[in-house]
XYZ file of C-alpha atoms in Angstrom:
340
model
C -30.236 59.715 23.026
C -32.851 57.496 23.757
C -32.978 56.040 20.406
C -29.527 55.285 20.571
C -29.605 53.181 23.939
C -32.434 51.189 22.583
C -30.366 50.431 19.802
C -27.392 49.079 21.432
C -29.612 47.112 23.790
C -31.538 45.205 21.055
C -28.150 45.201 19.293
C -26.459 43.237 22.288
C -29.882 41.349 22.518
C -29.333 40.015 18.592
C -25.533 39.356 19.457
C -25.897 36.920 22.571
C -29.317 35.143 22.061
C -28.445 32.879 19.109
C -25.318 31.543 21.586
C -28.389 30.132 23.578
C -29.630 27.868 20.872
C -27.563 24.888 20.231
C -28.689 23.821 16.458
C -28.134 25.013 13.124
C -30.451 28.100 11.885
C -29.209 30.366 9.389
C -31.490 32.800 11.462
C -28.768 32.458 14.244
C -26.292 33.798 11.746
C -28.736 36.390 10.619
C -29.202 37.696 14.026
C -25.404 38.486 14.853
C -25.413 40.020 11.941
C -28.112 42.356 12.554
C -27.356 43.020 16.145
C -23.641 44.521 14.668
C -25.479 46.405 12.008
C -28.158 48.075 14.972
C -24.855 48.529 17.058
C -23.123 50.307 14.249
C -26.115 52.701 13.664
C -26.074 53.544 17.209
C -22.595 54.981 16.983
C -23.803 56.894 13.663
C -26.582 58.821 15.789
C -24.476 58.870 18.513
C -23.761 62.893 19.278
C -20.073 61.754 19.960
C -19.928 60.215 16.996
C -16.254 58.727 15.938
C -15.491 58.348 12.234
C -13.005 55.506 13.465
C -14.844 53.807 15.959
C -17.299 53.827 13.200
C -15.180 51.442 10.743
C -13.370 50.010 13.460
C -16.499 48.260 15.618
C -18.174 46.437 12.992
C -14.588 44.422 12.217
C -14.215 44.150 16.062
C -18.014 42.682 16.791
C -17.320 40.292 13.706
C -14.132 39.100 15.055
C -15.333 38.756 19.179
C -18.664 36.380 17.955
C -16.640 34.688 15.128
C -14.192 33.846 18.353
C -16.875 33.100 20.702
C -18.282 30.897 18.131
C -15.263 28.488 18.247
C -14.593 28.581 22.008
C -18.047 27.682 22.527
C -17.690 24.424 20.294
C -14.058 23.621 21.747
C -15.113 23.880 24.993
C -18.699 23.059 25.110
C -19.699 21.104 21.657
C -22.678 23.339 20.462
C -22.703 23.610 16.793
C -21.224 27.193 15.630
C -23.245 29.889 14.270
C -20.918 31.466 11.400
C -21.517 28.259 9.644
C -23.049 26.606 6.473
C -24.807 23.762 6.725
C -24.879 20.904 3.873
C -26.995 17.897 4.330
C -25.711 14.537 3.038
C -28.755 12.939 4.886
C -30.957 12.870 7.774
C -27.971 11.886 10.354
C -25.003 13.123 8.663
C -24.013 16.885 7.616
C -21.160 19.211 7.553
C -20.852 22.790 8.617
C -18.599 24.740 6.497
C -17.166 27.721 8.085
C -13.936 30.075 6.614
C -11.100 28.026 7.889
C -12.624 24.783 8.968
C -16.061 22.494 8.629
C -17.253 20.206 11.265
C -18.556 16.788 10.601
C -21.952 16.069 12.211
C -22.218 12.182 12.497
C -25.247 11.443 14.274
C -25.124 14.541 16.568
C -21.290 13.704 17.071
C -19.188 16.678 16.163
C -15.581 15.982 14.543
C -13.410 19.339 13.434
C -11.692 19.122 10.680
C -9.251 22.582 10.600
C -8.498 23.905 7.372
C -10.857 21.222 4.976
C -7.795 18.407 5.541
C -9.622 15.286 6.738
C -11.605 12.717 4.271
C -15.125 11.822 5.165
C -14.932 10.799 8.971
C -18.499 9.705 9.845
C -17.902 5.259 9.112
C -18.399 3.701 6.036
C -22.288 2.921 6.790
C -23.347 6.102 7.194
C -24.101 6.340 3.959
C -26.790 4.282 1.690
C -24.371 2.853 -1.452
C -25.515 3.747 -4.671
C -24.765 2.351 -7.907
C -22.446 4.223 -10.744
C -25.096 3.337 -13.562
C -27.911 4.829 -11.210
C -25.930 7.580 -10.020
C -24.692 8.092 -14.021
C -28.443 7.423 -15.824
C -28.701 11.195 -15.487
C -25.475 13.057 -14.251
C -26.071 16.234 -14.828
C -29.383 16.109 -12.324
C -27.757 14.263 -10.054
C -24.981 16.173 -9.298
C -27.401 19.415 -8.872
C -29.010 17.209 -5.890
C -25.385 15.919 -4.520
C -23.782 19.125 -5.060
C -21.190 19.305 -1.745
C -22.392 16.322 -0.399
C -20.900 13.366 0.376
C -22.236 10.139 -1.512
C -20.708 6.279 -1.503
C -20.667 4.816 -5.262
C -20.347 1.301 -6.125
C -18.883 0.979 -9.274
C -16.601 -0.740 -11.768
C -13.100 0.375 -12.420
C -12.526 1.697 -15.812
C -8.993 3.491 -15.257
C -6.238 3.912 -12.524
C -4.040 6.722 -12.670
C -0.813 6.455 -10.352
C -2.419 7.045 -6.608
C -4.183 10.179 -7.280
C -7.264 9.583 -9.627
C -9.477 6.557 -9.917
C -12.607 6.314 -13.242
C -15.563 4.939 -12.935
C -17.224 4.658 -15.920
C -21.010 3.614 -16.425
C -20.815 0.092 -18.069
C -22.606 -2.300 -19.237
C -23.100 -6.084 -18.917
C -21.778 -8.327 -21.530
C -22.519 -11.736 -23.026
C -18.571 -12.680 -22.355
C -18.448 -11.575 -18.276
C -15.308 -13.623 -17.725
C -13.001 -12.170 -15.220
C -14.954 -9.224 -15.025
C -15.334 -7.919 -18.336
C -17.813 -5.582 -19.137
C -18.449 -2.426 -21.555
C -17.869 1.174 -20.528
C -20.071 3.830 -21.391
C -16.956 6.576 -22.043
C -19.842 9.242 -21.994
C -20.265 9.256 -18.305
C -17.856 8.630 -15.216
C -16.677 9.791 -11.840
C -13.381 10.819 -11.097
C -12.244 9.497 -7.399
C -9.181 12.372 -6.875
C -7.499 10.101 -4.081
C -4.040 10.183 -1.863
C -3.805 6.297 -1.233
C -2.056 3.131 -2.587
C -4.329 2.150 -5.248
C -1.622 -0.994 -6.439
C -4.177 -3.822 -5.344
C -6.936 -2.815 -7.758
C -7.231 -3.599 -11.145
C -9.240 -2.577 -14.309
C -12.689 -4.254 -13.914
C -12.681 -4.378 -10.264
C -15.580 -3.707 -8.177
C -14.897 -0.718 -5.937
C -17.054 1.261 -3.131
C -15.792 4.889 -2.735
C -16.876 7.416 -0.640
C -16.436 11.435 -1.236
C -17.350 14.885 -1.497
C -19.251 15.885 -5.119
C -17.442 19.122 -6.699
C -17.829 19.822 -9.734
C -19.351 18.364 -12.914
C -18.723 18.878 -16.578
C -19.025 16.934 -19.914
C -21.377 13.990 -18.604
C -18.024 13.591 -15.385
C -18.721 13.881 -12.139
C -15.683 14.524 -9.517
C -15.485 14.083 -5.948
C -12.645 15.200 -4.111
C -12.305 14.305 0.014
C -12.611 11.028 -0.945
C -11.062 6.863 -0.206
C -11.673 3.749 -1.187
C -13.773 0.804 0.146
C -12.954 -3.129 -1.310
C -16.100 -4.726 -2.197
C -17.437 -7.208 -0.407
C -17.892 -9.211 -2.684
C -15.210 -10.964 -3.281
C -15.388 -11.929 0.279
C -17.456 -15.079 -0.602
C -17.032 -17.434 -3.558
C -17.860 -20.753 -5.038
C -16.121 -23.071 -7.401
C -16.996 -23.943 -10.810
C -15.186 -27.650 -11.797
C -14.853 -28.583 -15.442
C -13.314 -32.245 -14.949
C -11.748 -34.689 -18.343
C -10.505 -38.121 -18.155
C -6.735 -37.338 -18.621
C -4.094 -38.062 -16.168
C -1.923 -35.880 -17.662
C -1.158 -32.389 -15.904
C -1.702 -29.266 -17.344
C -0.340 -26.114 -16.305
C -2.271 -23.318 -15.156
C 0.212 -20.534 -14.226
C 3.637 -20.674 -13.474
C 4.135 -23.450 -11.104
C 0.225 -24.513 -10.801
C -1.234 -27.225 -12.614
C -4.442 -28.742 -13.475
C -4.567 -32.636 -12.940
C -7.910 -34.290 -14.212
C -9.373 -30.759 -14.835
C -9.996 -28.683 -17.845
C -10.368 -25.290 -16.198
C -11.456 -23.935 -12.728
C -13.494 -20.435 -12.236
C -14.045 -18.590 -9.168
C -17.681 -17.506 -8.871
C -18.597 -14.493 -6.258
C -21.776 -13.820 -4.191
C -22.733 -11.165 -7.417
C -22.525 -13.944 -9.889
C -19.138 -12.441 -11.153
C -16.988 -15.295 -12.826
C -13.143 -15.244 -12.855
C -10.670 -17.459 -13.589
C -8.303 -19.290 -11.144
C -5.282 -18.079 -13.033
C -6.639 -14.698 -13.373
C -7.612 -14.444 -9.659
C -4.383 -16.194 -8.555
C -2.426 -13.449 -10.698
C -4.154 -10.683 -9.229
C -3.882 -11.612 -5.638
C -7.847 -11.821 -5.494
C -7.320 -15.254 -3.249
C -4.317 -17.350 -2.531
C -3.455 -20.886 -2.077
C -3.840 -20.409 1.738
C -7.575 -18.813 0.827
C -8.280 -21.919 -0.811
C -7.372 -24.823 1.913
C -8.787 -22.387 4.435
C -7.286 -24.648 7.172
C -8.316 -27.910 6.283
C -5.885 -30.528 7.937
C -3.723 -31.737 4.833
C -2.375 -35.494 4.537
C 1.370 -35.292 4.690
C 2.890 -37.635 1.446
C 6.250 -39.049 1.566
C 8.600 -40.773 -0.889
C 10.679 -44.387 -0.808
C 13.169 -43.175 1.615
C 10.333 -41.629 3.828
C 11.255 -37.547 2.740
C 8.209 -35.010 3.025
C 7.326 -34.555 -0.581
C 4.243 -32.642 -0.526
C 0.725 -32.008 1.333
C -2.794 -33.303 0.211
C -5.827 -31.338 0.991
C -9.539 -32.375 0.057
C -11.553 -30.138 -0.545
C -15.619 -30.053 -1.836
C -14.510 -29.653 -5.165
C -11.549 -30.736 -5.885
C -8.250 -31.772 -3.971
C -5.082 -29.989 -3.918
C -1.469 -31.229 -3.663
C 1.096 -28.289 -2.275
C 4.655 -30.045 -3.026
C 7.673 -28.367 -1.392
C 9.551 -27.695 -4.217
C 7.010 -25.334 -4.944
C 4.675 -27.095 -7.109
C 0.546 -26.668 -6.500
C -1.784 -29.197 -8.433
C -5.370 -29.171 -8.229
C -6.026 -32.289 -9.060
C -9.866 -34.112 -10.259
C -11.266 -35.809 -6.793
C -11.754 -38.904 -8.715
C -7.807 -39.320 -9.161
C -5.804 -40.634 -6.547
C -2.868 -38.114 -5.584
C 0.783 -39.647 -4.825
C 4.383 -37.944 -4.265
C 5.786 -38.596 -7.863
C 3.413 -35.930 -9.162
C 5.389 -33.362 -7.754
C 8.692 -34.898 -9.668
């Protein structure tokens, strides 16, 4: 008999101590579970033993510390203790539990019930890696990011309606114009996503963030994931190629080219793009462009707002109201008939 009490006591001892610690140890875990396996062979021994109570305690003790568990993190924030914990790095982790994980962001705890929310912890959580670095040896890497949450920098290679996203390896090439580089079809990562992916395009730069899952055939996939717009086409330059003509030229639809051969766009990474192609793509727009400069307002003979002349570093720019943009060589002087 007493056997048995000692048992039970050092049984309830392994149950309630681990509630006193508040950080992760999968020894916390281990202890609950020993103090209901010391509790279950003191019913065994117990002279009074019942077959029932047997089975039924073990499922009971489970169920009381896996509730205790949660009530102590809803009410009090200490991390749980039926929990398993995956590092992504030194400030950020996740515990994954049966029915929901927790994000730890710098000791801040976030539930997420039932594995629904994306990565919750800010976009600079995480240091930003680069696809060809993160792709020079996929199969390794993804044994080292397996479950955790990484933040890729990559090149779009495909675009699938709003669920799936490629990023293939690549490489640079002699003709980078607007972007264009070579994909290595031997090794990507799938981004599965639930967003409104209609203002990327092929060759884009893109940061993502998400969860690695699974890897096969030189592809990597992370699911839990969204999207980040570079920041690099935040700042640009011009590039000017100027001729002698006064003749215009049209660029796209109803922009033209007056004095100028051709006019590229040239980011903070070196990337080059064409006005049209930018333009096109939404990239930057005419209001981008004049960035509130004060424009000269030009009229005609019977004094009638015909357009507005901006000057700009590198070239000037006529906006006419029937619609018509010209970006016109600084050396040429700019008048209302243009816009005729």
């Amino acid at each position: 008999m007493k056997k048995i009490i000692v048992l039970l006591i050092i049984g309830i001892l392994f149950l309630i101590i681990p509630n006193f610690f508040n950080a992760y140890n999968i020894l916390r875990l281990i202890s609950v579970l020993l103090g209901i396996i010391l509790i279950t062979i003191s019913l065994i021994f117990s002279p009074n033993k019942n077959i029932y109570l047997i089975v039924i305690m073990p499922l009971f003790l489970i169920l009381l510390s896996y509730s205790i568990d949660i009530f102590l993190y809803s009410k009090f924030n200490r991390i749980p203790i039926y929990v398993y914990e995956i590092k992504s790095n030194d400030n950020i982790s996740t515990y994954n539990s049966l029915f929901y994980r927790i994000y730890n962001c710098n000791n801040t705890l976030t539930l997420d019930y039932n594995y629904q929310k994306k990565y919750v912890c800010g976009n600079d959580t995480l240091d930003e890696i680069d696809i060809n670095t993160f792709l020079l040896n996929p199969k390794e890497n993804f044994k080292i990011y397996k479950n955790k949450f990484v933040k890729i920098i990559g090149k779009i290679s495909k675009i699938s309606g709003r669920e799936l996203i490629e990023l293939n390896a690549y490489d640079e090439t002699a003709n980078a114009l607007n972007g264009y580089v070579t994909f290595n079809n031997d090794y990507k990562i799938d981004v599965h996503l639930d967003e409104d992916l209609s203002n990327y395009r092929i060759y884009d730069y893109l940061t993502v963030i998400g969860r690695v899952v699974s890897y096969e055939n030189g592809t990597i996939i992370l699911e839990d994931a969204y999207t980040i717009s570079s920041d690099i086409y935040d700042d640009y330059t011009y590039e000017v190629t100027t001729n002698n003509t006064k003749n215009l030229k049209i660029l796209l639809n109803n922009y033209y080219l007056y004095g100028i051969d051709s006019i590229n766009v040239k980011y903070s990474n070196n990337s080059i793009y064409e006005l049209n192609y930018v333009l096109t793509d939404g990239k930057i727009n005419i209001g981008d462009i004049i960035n509130n400069i004060g424009g000269e307002i030009l009229r005609d003979s019977e004094n009638i707002i015909v357009a507005k002349k901006y000057e700009l570093d590198d070239f000037n720019i006529m906006v006419c109201e029937n619609d018509k943009t010209i970006f016109a060589n600084k050396n040429y002087e700019l008048n209302a008939n243009l816009c005729n």
